[in-house]
Amino acid sequence: MTEPDIFYILGNKVRRDLLSHLTCTECYFSFLSSKVSVSSTAVAKHLKIMEREGILKSYEREGPFIGPARKYYDIAISKTYVATVTPNLFWYRGLDLGGESLEKASIDLSSIPMEHDSLLGMVHSFHELTSELEKVLKALQAVESRREVLMRQIKERYLREIGDMTQLAILHYILLVGEATVDELSDRLNLKEREVLVKAQELDRFVPLIIKDGTIKIDEERLKQKLGGESDARED
């Protein structure tokens, strides 16, 4: 299979929203349709495009109730995409996640001059900078591989211990973007703003949040305090 046209896929907001829901869990068609503000016909078209590009895979599975099997969708790739667009540079790279783990990485630009007297010197410096960039990409690949594994573990544990998919969706998004407005989460999750606030307050019982002025983010101080308490409890 050829490399999927990821930028064509991500260029559409509905497809981005569908992918966001699918990063929380595999979803059946009617559930996905209920989470975006377009018709089921449009959702089917977007899912077909992403499946054709190799971004998604689909399969049928029997539900818990009597009736026809449901068609489920799941993300079929595990990659990080990096792109640079400037007046002089346009390139992008897909990095496969997983594989060997990188514990440390460092780059050194101090020996690469900013000014050059010759074309050959410029070419040599560009080549050296590209070598340093490769180190950065390998570090990014390692970081994203570990975040992928950890997010999967967070989802599995949250669903096993708490079991609320909407709370998990809020946590998932906040962990990825750092903080989010209630309006943003309302739009992304296709919920009323008061429903987002209620679910965020419920989530706060398990993962400390700051919910203030319409913005929600992780409360790092309370999180550290809770972790400290867990450490003390384990020592006892």
PDB file of C-alpha atoms in Angstrom:
ATOM      1  CA  MET A   1       0.000   0.000   0.000  1.00  0.00           C
ATOM      2  CA  THR A   2       1.240   3.477  -0.873  1.00  0.00           C
ATOM      3  CA  GLU A   3       1.731   6.139   1.793  1.00  0.00           C
ATOM      4  CA  PRO A   4      -1.669   7.675   2.679  1.00  0.00           C
ATOM      5  CA  ASP A   5      -2.257  11.294   1.696  1.00  0.00           C
ATOM      6  CA  ILE A   6      -2.412  12.373   5.334  1.00  0.00           C
ATOM      7  CA  PHE A   7      -2.589  16.108   4.608  1.00  0.00           C
ATOM      8  CA  TYR A   8      -5.567  15.611   2.290  1.00  0.00           C
ATOM      9  CA  ILE A   9      -7.272  13.649   5.082  1.00  0.00           C
ATOM     10  CA  LEU A  10      -6.452  16.223   7.777  1.00  0.00           C
ATOM     11  CA  GLY A  11      -7.487  19.125   5.556  1.00  0.00           C
ATOM     12  CA  ASN A  12     -11.151  18.476   6.358  1.00  0.00           C
ATOM     13  CA  LYS A  13     -12.562  19.321   9.824  1.00  0.00           C
ATOM     14  CA  VAL A  14     -15.159  16.527   9.807  1.00  0.00           C
ATOM     15  CA  ARG A  15     -12.459  13.948   9.126  1.00  0.00           C
ATOM     16  CA  ARG A  16     -10.299  15.438  11.896  1.00  0.00           C
ATOM     17  CA  ASP A  17     -13.251  15.208  14.295  1.00  0.00           C
ATOM     18  CA  LEU A  18     -13.939  11.594  13.296  1.00  0.00           C
ATOM     19  CA  LEU A  19     -10.291  10.700  13.885  1.00  0.00           C
ATOM     20  CA  SER A  20     -10.419  12.397  17.296  1.00  0.00           C
ATOM     21  CA  HIS A  21     -13.329  10.199  18.346  1.00  0.00           C
ATOM     22  CA  LEU A  22     -11.608   7.107  16.976  1.00  0.00           C
ATOM     23  CA  THR A  23      -8.489   7.796  19.051  1.00  0.00           C
ATOM     24  CA  CYS A  24     -10.665   7.362  22.152  1.00  0.00           C
ATOM     25  CA  THR A  25     -12.012   3.979  21.087  1.00  0.00           C
ATOM     26  CA  GLU A  26     -13.158   1.967  18.093  1.00  0.00           C
ATOM     27  CA  CYS A  27     -16.611   3.197  17.077  1.00  0.00           C
ATOM     28  CA  TYR A  28     -19.589   1.888  15.163  1.00  0.00           C
ATOM     29  CA  PHE A  29     -21.083   3.965  12.391  1.00  0.00           C
ATOM     30  CA  SER A  30     -24.193   5.347  14.111  1.00  0.00           C
ATOM     31  CA  PHE A  31     -22.146   6.441  17.155  1.00  0.00           C
ATOM     32  CA  LEU A  32     -19.712   8.345  14.934  1.00  0.00           C
ATOM     33  CA  SER A  33     -22.621   9.938  13.061  1.00  0.00           C
ATOM     34  CA  SER A  34     -24.056  11.203  16.343  1.00  0.00           C
ATOM     35  CA  LYS A  35     -20.783  12.913  17.264  1.00  0.00           C
ATOM     36  CA  VAL A  36     -20.384  15.187  14.247  1.00  0.00           C
ATOM     37  CA  SER A  37     -22.704  17.867  12.890  1.00  0.00           C
ATOM     38  CA  VAL A  38     -23.140  16.524   9.361  1.00  0.00           C
ATOM     39  CA  SER A  39     -25.520  14.012   7.777  1.00  0.00           C
ATOM     40  CA  SER A  40     -24.955  10.257   8.031  1.00  0.00           C
ATOM     41  CA  THR A  41     -24.468  10.249   4.240  1.00  0.00           C
ATOM     42  CA  ALA A  42     -21.585  12.722   4.602  1.00  0.00           C
ATOM     43  CA  VAL A  43     -20.090  10.698   7.466  1.00  0.00           C
ATOM     44  CA  ALA A  44     -20.205   7.542   5.330  1.00  0.00           C
ATOM     45  CA  LYS A  45     -18.402   9.399   2.514  1.00  0.00           C
ATOM     46  CA  HIS A  46     -15.644  10.650   4.829  1.00  0.00           C
ATOM     47  CA  LEU A  47     -15.158   7.195   6.371  1.00  0.00           C
ATOM     48  CA  LYS A  48     -14.965   5.651   2.895  1.00  0.00           C
ATOM     49  CA  ILE A  49     -12.283   8.162   1.855  1.00  0.00           C
ATOM     50  CA  MET A  50     -10.182   7.445   4.961  1.00  0.00           C
ATOM     51  CA  GLU A  51     -10.569   3.695   4.527  1.00  0.00           C
ATOM     52  CA  ARG A  52      -9.546   3.991   0.864  1.00  0.00           C
ATOM     53  CA  GLU A  53      -6.418   5.930   1.900  1.00  0.00           C
ATOM     54  CA  GLY A  54      -5.504   3.244   4.441  1.00  0.00           C
ATOM     55  CA  ILE A  55      -6.102   5.471   7.489  1.00  0.00           C
ATOM     56  CA  LEU A  56      -9.033   3.387   8.763  1.00  0.00           C
ATOM     57  CA  LYS A  57     -10.078  -0.242   8.726  1.00  0.00           C
ATOM     58  CA  SER A  58     -13.628  -1.519   9.194  1.00  0.00           C
ATOM     59  CA  TYR A  59     -15.204  -4.789  10.285  1.00  0.00           C
ATOM     60  CA  GLU A  60     -18.554  -6.097  11.430  1.00  0.00           C
ATOM     61  CA  ARG A  61     -19.229  -7.340  14.940  1.00  0.00           C
ATOM     62  CA  GLU A  62     -22.295  -8.631  16.724  1.00  0.00           C
ATOM     63  CA  GLY A  63     -23.719  -6.240  19.314  1.00  0.00           C
ATOM     64  CA  PRO A  64     -24.994  -7.087  22.789  1.00  0.00           C
ATOM     65  CA  PHE A  65     -28.615  -7.055  21.574  1.00  0.00           C
ATOM     66  CA  ILE A  66     -30.514  -9.022  18.970  1.00  0.00           C
ATOM     67  CA  GLY A  67     -30.223  -7.463  15.548  1.00  0.00           C
ATOM     68  CA  PRO A  68     -27.858  -7.054  12.607  1.00  0.00           C
ATOM     69  CA  ALA A  69     -24.110  -6.857  13.162  1.00  0.00           C
ATOM     70  CA  ARG A  70     -22.704  -3.359  13.543  1.00  0.00           C
ATOM     71  CA  LYS A  71     -19.957  -1.988  11.321  1.00  0.00           C
ATOM     72  CA  TYR A  72     -17.040  -0.727  13.396  1.00  0.00           C
ATOM     73  CA  TYR A  73     -14.138   1.507  12.410  1.00  0.00           C
ATOM     74  CA  ASP A  74     -10.636   1.633  13.848  1.00  0.00           C
ATOM     75  CA  ILE A  75      -7.475   3.575  12.971  1.00  0.00           C
ATOM     76  CA  ALA A  76      -5.175   1.408  10.866  1.00  0.00           C
ATOM     77  CA  ILE A  77      -1.867   3.285  11.074  1.00  0.00           C
ATOM     78  CA  SER A  78       0.591   4.184  13.811  1.00  0.00           C
ATOM     79  CA  LYS A  79       2.722   7.037  12.547  1.00  0.00           C
ATOM     80  CA  THR A  80       3.873  10.564  13.325  1.00  0.00           C
ATOM     81  CA  TYR A  81       3.947  13.067  10.450  1.00  0.00           C
ATOM     82  CA  VAL A  82       6.351  16.002  10.456  1.00  0.00           C
ATOM     83  CA  ALA A  83       6.165  18.837   7.930  1.00  0.00           C
ATOM     84  CA  THR A  84       7.987  22.111   7.252  1.00  0.00           C
ATOM     85  CA  VAL A  85       6.537  24.767   4.942  1.00  0.00           C
ATOM     86  CA  THR A  86       8.534  27.975   4.287  1.00  0.00           C
ATOM     87  CA  PRO A  87       9.375  30.046   1.190  1.00  0.00           C
ATOM     88  CA  ASN A  88      12.477  27.853   0.799  1.00  0.00           C
ATOM     89  CA  LEU A  89      11.582  24.513   2.379  1.00  0.00           C
ATOM     90  CA  PHE A  90       8.690  22.137   1.893  1.00  0.00           C
ATOM     91  CA  TRP A  91       9.113  18.571   3.055  1.00  0.00           C
ATOM     92  CA  TYR A  92       7.310  16.054   5.189  1.00  0.00           C
ATOM     93  CA  ARG A  93       8.117  12.681   6.661  1.00  0.00           C
ATOM     94  CA  GLY A  94       6.071   9.869   8.122  1.00  0.00           C
ATOM     95  CA  LEU A  95       7.688   8.181  11.133  1.00  0.00           C
ATOM     96  CA  ASP A  96       6.559   4.697  12.116  1.00  0.00           C
ATOM     97  CA  LEU A  97       5.869   4.418  15.834  1.00  0.00           C
ATOM     98  CA  GLY A  98       7.135   1.499  17.869  1.00  0.00           C
ATOM     99  CA  GLY A  99      10.384  -0.394  17.466  1.00  0.00           C
ATOM    100  CA  GLU A 100      13.568   0.389  19.339  1.00  0.00           C
ATOM    101  CA  SER A 101      13.316   2.696  22.343  1.00  0.00           C
ATOM    102  CA  LEU A 102      15.562   5.762  22.576  1.00  0.00           C
ATOM    103  CA  GLU A 103      16.364   6.891  26.117  1.00  0.00           C
ATOM    104  CA  LYS A 104      18.558   9.941  25.428  1.00  0.00           C
ATOM    105  CA  ALA A 105      19.167  12.303  22.548  1.00  0.00           C
ATOM    106  CA  SER A 106      21.178  15.488  22.023  1.00  0.00           C
ATOM    107  CA  ILE A 107      21.912  17.860  19.167  1.00  0.00           C
ATOM    108  CA  ASP A 108      24.815  20.263  18.726  1.00  0.00           C
ATOM    109  CA  LEU A 109      24.587  23.219  16.342  1.00  0.00           C
ATOM    110  CA  SER A 110      27.516  25.143  17.848  1.00  0.00           C
ATOM    111  CA  SER A 111      30.033  23.947  15.249  1.00  0.00           C
ATOM    112  CA  ILE A 112      27.834  24.807  12.267  1.00  0.00           C
ATOM    113  CA  PRO A 113      28.498  28.403  11.121  1.00  0.00           C
ATOM    114  CA  MET A 114      25.740  30.910  10.409  1.00  0.00           C
ATOM    115  CA  GLU A 115      27.730  32.739   7.699  1.00  0.00           C
ATOM    116  CA  HIS A 116      29.576  31.148   4.754  1.00  0.00           C
ATOM    117  CA  ASP A 117      32.109  32.329   2.178  1.00  0.00           C
ATOM    118  CA  SER A 118      31.402  29.691  -0.462  1.00  0.00           C
ATOM    119  CA  LEU A 119      28.594  27.604  -1.972  1.00  0.00           C
ATOM    120  CA  LEU A 120      30.346  24.400  -0.943  1.00  0.00           C
ATOM    121  CA  GLY A 121      30.462  25.608   2.648  1.00  0.00           C
ATOM    122  CA  MET A 122      26.722  26.268   2.547  1.00  0.00           C
ATOM    123  CA  VAL A 123      26.042  22.774   1.146  1.00  0.00           C
ATOM    124  CA  HIS A 124      28.244  21.191   3.801  1.00  0.00           C
ATOM    125  CA  SER A 125      26.471  23.053   6.620  1.00  0.00           C
ATOM    126  CA  PHE A 126      23.052  22.143   5.249  1.00  0.00           C
ATOM    127  CA  HIS A 127      24.113  18.494   5.158  1.00  0.00           C
ATOM    128  CA  GLU A 128      25.302  18.687   8.772  1.00  0.00           C
ATOM    129  CA  LEU A 129      22.054  20.332   9.856  1.00  0.00           C
ATOM    130  CA  THR A 130      20.123  17.530   8.188  1.00  0.00           C
ATOM    131  CA  SER A 131      22.123  15.014  10.225  1.00  0.00           C
ATOM    132  CA  GLU A 132      21.179  16.864  13.410  1.00  0.00           C
ATOM    133  CA  LEU A 133      17.548  16.920  12.266  1.00  0.00           C
ATOM    134  CA  GLU A 134      17.624  13.134  11.939  1.00  0.00           C
ATOM    135  CA  LYS A 135      18.517  12.944  15.630  1.00  0.00           C
ATOM    136  CA  VAL A 136      15.543  15.155  16.480  1.00  0.00           C
ATOM    137  CA  LEU A 137      13.223  12.978  14.392  1.00  0.00           C
ATOM    138  CA  LYS A 138      14.438   9.816  16.116  1.00  0.00           C
ATOM    139  CA  ALA A 139      13.845  11.470  19.502  1.00  0.00           C
ATOM    140  CA  LEU A 140      10.345  12.552  18.419  1.00  0.00           C
ATOM    141  CA  GLN A 141       9.659   9.032  17.191  1.00  0.00           C
ATOM    142  CA  ALA A 142      10.659   7.611  20.583  1.00  0.00           C
ATOM    143  CA  VAL A 143       8.598  10.157  22.541  1.00  0.00           C
ATOM    144  CA  GLU A 144       5.481   9.599  20.457  1.00  0.00           C
ATOM    145  CA  SER A 145       5.865   5.813  20.650  1.00  0.00           C
ATOM    146  CA  ARG A 146       5.908   5.992  24.447  1.00  0.00           C
ATOM    147  CA  ARG A 147       2.971   8.444  24.539  1.00  0.00           C
ATOM    148  CA  GLU A 148       0.991   6.091  22.286  1.00  0.00           C
ATOM    149  CA  VAL A 149       1.580   3.151  24.620  1.00  0.00           C
ATOM    150  CA  LEU A 150       0.786   5.194  27.727  1.00  0.00           C
ATOM    151  CA  MET A 151      -2.411   6.676  26.265  1.00  0.00           C
ATOM    152  CA  ARG A 152      -3.624   3.180  25.430  1.00  0.00           C
ATOM    153  CA  GLN A 153      -2.927   2.076  28.997  1.00  0.00           C
ATOM    154  CA  ILE A 154      -4.717   5.171  30.398  1.00  0.00           C
ATOM    155  CA  LYS A 155      -7.794   4.443  28.280  1.00  0.00           C
ATOM    156  CA  GLU A 156      -7.896   0.766  29.226  1.00  0.00           C
ATOM    157  CA  ARG A 157      -7.514   1.488  32.935  1.00  0.00           C
ATOM    158  CA  TYR A 158     -10.006   4.369  32.974  1.00  0.00           C
ATOM    159  CA  LEU A 159     -12.668   2.313  31.241  1.00  0.00           C
ATOM    160  CA  ARG A 160     -12.001  -0.677  33.496  1.00  0.00           C
ATOM    161  CA  GLU A 161     -12.066   1.298  36.762  1.00  0.00           C
ATOM    162  CA  ILE A 162     -14.461   4.203  36.015  1.00  0.00           C
ATOM    163  CA  GLY A 163     -16.186   3.205  32.796  1.00  0.00           C
ATOM    164  CA  ASP A 164     -17.371   6.605  31.548  1.00  0.00           C
ATOM    165  CA  MET A 165     -16.509   7.156  27.883  1.00  0.00           C
ATOM    166  CA  THR A 166     -17.384  10.886  27.868  1.00  0.00           C
ATOM    167  CA  GLN A 167     -15.142  11.598  30.845  1.00  0.00           C
ATOM    168  CA  LEU A 168     -12.388   9.669  29.102  1.00  0.00           C
ATOM    169  CA  ALA A 169     -12.883  11.678  25.897  1.00  0.00           C
ATOM    170  CA  ILE A 170     -12.440  14.925  27.864  1.00  0.00           C
ATOM    171  CA  LEU A 171      -9.328  13.600  29.621  1.00  0.00           C
ATOM    172  CA  HIS A 172      -7.909  12.309  26.339  1.00  0.00           C
ATOM    173  CA  TYR A 173      -8.315  15.676  24.610  1.00  0.00           C
ATOM    174  CA  ILE A 174      -6.912  17.710  27.512  1.00  0.00           C
ATOM    175  CA  LEU A 175      -3.878  15.442  27.780  1.00  0.00           C
ATOM    176  CA  LEU A 176      -3.185  15.987  24.081  1.00  0.00           C
ATOM    177  CA  VAL A 177      -3.716  19.767  23.846  1.00  0.00           C
ATOM    178  CA  GLY A 178      -2.849  20.913  27.387  1.00  0.00           C
ATOM    179  CA  GLU A 179      -6.088  22.802  28.023  1.00  0.00           C
ATOM    180  CA  ALA A 180      -9.418  23.258  26.308  1.00  0.00           C
ATOM    181  CA  THR A 181     -12.393  25.573  26.556  1.00  0.00           C
ATOM    182  CA  VAL A 182     -15.834  24.250  27.412  1.00  0.00           C
ATOM    183  CA  ASP A 183     -17.044  25.605  24.064  1.00  0.00           C
ATOM    184  CA  GLU A 184     -14.286  23.740  22.213  1.00  0.00           C
ATOM    185  CA  LEU A 185     -15.095  20.461  23.993  1.00  0.00           C
ATOM    186  CA  SER A 186     -18.810  21.018  23.395  1.00  0.00           C
ATOM    187  CA  ASP A 187     -18.162  21.349  19.675  1.00  0.00           C
ATOM    188  CA  ARG A 188     -15.739  18.435  19.494  1.00  0.00           C
ATOM    189  CA  LEU A 189     -17.842  16.005  21.550  1.00  0.00           C
ATOM    190  CA  ASN A 190     -21.187  17.242  20.176  1.00  0.00           C
ATOM    191  CA  LEU A 191     -22.467  17.894  23.722  1.00  0.00           C
ATOM    192  CA  LYS A 192     -24.168  20.855  25.358  1.00  0.00           C
ATOM    193  CA  GLU A 193     -21.816  23.075  27.347  1.00  0.00           C
ATOM    194  CA  ARG A 194     -23.530  22.259  30.648  1.00  0.00           C
ATOM    195  CA  GLU A 195     -23.084  18.536  29.883  1.00  0.00           C
ATOM    196  CA  VAL A 196     -19.367  19.114  29.333  1.00  0.00           C
ATOM    197  CA  LEU A 197     -19.126  20.925  32.676  1.00  0.00           C
ATOM    198  CA  VAL A 198     -20.955  18.133  34.517  1.00  0.00           C
ATOM    199  CA  LYS A 199     -18.711  15.465  32.998  1.00  0.00           C
ATOM    200  CA  ALA A 200     -15.572  17.532  33.727  1.00  0.00           C
ATOM    201  CA  GLN A 201     -16.636  17.885  37.369  1.00  0.00           C
ATOM    202  CA  GLU A 202     -17.167  14.116  37.562  1.00  0.00           C
ATOM    203  CA  LEU A 203     -13.759  13.550  35.963  1.00  0.00           C
ATOM    204  CA  ASP A 204     -12.187  15.839  38.579  1.00  0.00           C
ATOM    205  CA  ARG A 205     -12.990  13.224  41.229  1.00  0.00           C
ATOM    206  CA  PHE A 206     -10.474  10.881  39.589  1.00  0.00           C
ATOM    207  CA  VAL A 207      -7.997  13.186  37.811  1.00  0.00           C
ATOM    208  CA  PRO A 208      -7.504  16.674  39.335  1.00  0.00           C
ATOM    209  CA  LEU A 209      -8.600  19.470  37.022  1.00  0.00           C
ATOM    210  CA  ILE A 210      -8.741  23.254  37.056  1.00  0.00           C
ATOM    211  CA  ILE A 211     -12.181  24.301  35.779  1.00  0.00           C
ATOM    212  CA  LYS A 212     -12.211  28.091  35.644  1.00  0.00           C
ATOM    213  CA  ASP A 213     -13.498  30.822  33.339  1.00  0.00           C
ATOM    214  CA  GLY A 214     -14.721  28.290  30.786  1.00  0.00           C
ATOM    215  CA  THR A 215     -11.333  26.562  30.531  1.00  0.00           C
ATOM    216  CA  ILE A 216     -10.383  23.046  31.657  1.00  0.00           C
ATOM    217  CA  LYS A 217      -6.861  21.746  32.230  1.00  0.00           C
ATOM    218  CA  ILE A 218      -4.924  19.319  34.438  1.00  0.00           C
ATOM    219  CA  ASP A 219      -4.254  20.675  37.942  1.00  0.00           C
ATOM    220  CA  GLU A 220      -0.560  19.833  38.161  1.00  0.00           C
ATOM    221  CA  GLU A 221      -0.168  20.851  41.812  1.00  0.00           C
ATOM    222  CA  ARG A 222      -3.033  18.669  43.021  1.00  0.00           C
ATOM    223  CA  LEU A 223      -1.825  15.869  40.774  1.00  0.00           C
ATOM    224  CA  LYS A 224       1.613  15.978  42.412  1.00  0.00           C
ATOM    225  CA  GLN A 225       0.003  16.033  45.859  1.00  0.00           C
ATOM    226  CA  LYS A 226      -2.128  12.998  45.035  1.00  0.00           C
ATOM    227  CA  LEU A 227       0.899  11.158  43.676  1.00  0.00           C
ATOM    228  CA  GLY A 228       2.796  12.023  46.858  1.00  0.00           C
ATOM    229  CA  GLY A 229      -0.050  10.610  48.913  1.00  0.00           C
ATOM    230  CA  GLU A 230      -0.027   7.418  46.856  1.00  0.00           C
ATOM    231  CA  SER A 231       3.740   7.089  47.424  1.00  0.00           C
ATOM    232  CA  ASP A 232       3.262   7.517  51.190  1.00  0.00           C
ATOM    233  CA  ALA A 233       0.478   4.960  51.176  1.00  0.00           C
ATOM    234  CA  ARG A 234       2.651   2.432  49.348  1.00  0.00           C
ATOM    235  CA  GLU A 235       5.470   2.941  51.837  1.00  0.00           C
ATOM    236  CA  ASP A 236       3.046   2.192  54.700  1.00  0.00           C
TER     237      ASP A 236
END
